[in-house]
GROMACS .gro file of C-alpha atoms in nm:
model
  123
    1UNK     CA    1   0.000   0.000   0.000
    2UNK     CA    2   0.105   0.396  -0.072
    3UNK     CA    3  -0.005   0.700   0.070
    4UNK     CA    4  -0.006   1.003  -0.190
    5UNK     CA    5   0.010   1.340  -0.081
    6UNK     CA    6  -0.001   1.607  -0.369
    7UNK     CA    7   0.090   1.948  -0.342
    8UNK     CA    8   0.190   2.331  -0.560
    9UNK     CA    9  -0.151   2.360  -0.650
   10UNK     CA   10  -0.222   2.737  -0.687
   11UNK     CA   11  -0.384   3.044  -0.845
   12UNK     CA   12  -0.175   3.168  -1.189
   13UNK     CA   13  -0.265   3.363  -1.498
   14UNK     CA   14  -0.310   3.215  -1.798
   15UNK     CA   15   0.110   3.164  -2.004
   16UNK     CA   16   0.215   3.057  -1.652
   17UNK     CA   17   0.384   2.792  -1.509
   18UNK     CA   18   0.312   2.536  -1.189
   19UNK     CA   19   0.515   2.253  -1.066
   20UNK     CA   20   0.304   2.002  -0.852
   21UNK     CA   21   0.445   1.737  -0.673
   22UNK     CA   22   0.306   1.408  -0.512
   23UNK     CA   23   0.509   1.249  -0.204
   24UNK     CA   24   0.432   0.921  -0.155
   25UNK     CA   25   0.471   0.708   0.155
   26UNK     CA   26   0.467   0.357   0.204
   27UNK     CA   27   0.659  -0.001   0.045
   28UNK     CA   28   0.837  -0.014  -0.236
   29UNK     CA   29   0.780   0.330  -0.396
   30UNK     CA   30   0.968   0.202  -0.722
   31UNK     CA   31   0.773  -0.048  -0.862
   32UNK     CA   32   0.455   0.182  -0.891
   33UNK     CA   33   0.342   0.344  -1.176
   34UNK     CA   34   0.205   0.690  -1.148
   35UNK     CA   35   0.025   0.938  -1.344
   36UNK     CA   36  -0.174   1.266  -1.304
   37UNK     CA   37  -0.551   1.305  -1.324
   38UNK     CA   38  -0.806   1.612  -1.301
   39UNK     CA   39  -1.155   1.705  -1.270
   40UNK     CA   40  -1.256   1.989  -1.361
   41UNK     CA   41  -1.636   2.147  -1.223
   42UNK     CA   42  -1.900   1.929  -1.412
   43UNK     CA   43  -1.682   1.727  -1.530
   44UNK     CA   44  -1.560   1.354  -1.549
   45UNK     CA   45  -1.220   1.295  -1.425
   46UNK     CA   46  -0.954   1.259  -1.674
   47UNK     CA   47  -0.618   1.122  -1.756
   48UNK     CA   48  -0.334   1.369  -1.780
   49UNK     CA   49   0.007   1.224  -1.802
   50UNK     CA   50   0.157   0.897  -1.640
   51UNK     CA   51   0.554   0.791  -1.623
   52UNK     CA   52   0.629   0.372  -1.546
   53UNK     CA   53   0.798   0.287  -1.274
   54UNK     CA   54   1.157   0.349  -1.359
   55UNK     CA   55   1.050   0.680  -1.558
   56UNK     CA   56   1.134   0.514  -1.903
   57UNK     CA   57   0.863   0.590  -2.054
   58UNK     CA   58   0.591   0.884  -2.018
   59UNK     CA   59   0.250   0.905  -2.154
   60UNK     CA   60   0.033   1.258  -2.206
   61UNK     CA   61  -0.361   1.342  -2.306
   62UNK     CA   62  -0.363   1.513  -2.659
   63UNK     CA   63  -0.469   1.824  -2.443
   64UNK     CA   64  -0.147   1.895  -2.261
   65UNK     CA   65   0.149   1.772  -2.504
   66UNK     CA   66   0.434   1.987  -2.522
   67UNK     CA   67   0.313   2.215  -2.249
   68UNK     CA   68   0.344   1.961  -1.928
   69UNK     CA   69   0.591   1.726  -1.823
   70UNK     CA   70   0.611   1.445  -1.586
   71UNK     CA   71   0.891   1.332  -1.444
   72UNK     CA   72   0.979   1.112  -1.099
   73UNK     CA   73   1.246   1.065  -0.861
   74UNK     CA   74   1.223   0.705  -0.714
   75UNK     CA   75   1.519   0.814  -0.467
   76UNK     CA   76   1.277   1.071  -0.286
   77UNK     CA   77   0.972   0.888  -0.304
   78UNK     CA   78   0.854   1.183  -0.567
   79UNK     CA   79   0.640   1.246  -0.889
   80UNK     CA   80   0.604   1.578  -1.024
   81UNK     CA   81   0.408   1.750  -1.302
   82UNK     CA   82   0.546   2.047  -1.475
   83UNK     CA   83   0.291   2.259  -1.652
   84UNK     CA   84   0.379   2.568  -1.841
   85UNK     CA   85   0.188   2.752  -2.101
   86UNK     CA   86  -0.090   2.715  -1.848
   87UNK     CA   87  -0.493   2.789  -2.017
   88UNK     CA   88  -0.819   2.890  -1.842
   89UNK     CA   89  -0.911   2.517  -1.975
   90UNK     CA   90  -0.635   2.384  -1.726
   91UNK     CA   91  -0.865   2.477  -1.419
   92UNK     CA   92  -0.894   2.135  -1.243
   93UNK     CA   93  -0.841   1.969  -0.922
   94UNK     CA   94  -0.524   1.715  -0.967
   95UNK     CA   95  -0.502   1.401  -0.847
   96UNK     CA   96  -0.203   1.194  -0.831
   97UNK     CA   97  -0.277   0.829  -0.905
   98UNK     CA   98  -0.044   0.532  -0.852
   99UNK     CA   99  -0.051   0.099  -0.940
  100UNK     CA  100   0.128  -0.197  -0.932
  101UNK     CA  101   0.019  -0.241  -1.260
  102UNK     CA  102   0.101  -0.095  -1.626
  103UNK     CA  103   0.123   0.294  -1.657
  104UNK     CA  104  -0.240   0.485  -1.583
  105UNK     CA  105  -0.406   0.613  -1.885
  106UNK     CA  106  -0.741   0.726  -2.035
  107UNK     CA  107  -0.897   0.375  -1.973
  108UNK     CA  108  -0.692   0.263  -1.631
  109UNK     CA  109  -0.615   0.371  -1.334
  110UNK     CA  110  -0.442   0.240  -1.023
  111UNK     CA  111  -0.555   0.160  -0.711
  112UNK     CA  112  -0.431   0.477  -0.478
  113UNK     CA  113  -0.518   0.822  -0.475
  114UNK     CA  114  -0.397   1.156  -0.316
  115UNK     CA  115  -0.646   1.406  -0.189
  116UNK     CA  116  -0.628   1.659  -0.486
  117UNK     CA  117  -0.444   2.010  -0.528
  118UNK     CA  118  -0.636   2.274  -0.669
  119UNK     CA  119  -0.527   2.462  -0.975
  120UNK     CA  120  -0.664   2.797  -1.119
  121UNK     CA  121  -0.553   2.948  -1.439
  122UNK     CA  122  -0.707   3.324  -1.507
  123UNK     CA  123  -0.752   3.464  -1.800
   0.00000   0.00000   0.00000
């Protein structure tokens, strides 16, 4: 079992940047994969970008390619999400996801969630 904690949620104007990070606690931090999720108001939750469990390969929603990046450090138990070139449309509560199974995407999930950082992009 993990324990996700995300965090660098914020308020920014739209062209901006964020970095949001999830520190997880628990076994074997290493052989999770992890991704990002958000839900925006009225909205389903959706897939954002995920990164397997060594970081070798990374995976990103049509929406957010070449403006986020994901990257992990297995060392400190970290995931982060870089966003830059930030859009009203990125308004969303993120969720960072993590599973013992392959990397999370638009169909899959894994089994652990944080709580959720809030980010607002103004216009």
């Amino acid at each position: 079992q993990v324990q996700l904690v995300e965090s660098g949620g914020g308020l920014v104007q739209a062209g901006g940047s964020l970095r949001l990070s999830c520190a997880a606690s628990g076994r074997t931090f290493s052989n999770y994969a992890m991704g990002w999720f958000r839900q925006a108001p009225g909205k389903e939750r959706e897939f954002v970008a995920s990164i397997s469990r060594t970081g070798g390969s990374t995976y990103y929603a049509d929406s957010v390619k070449g403006r986020f990046t994901i990257s992990r450090d297995n060392a400190k138990n970290t995931m982060f999400l870089q966003m830059n070139s930030l859009k009203p449309e990125d308004t969303a509560v993120y969720y960072c996801n993590a599973g013992r199974r392959g990397a999370p995407s638009g169909g899959s999930h894994g089994d652990y969630w944080g709580q959720g950082t809030q980010v607002t992009v103004s216009s």
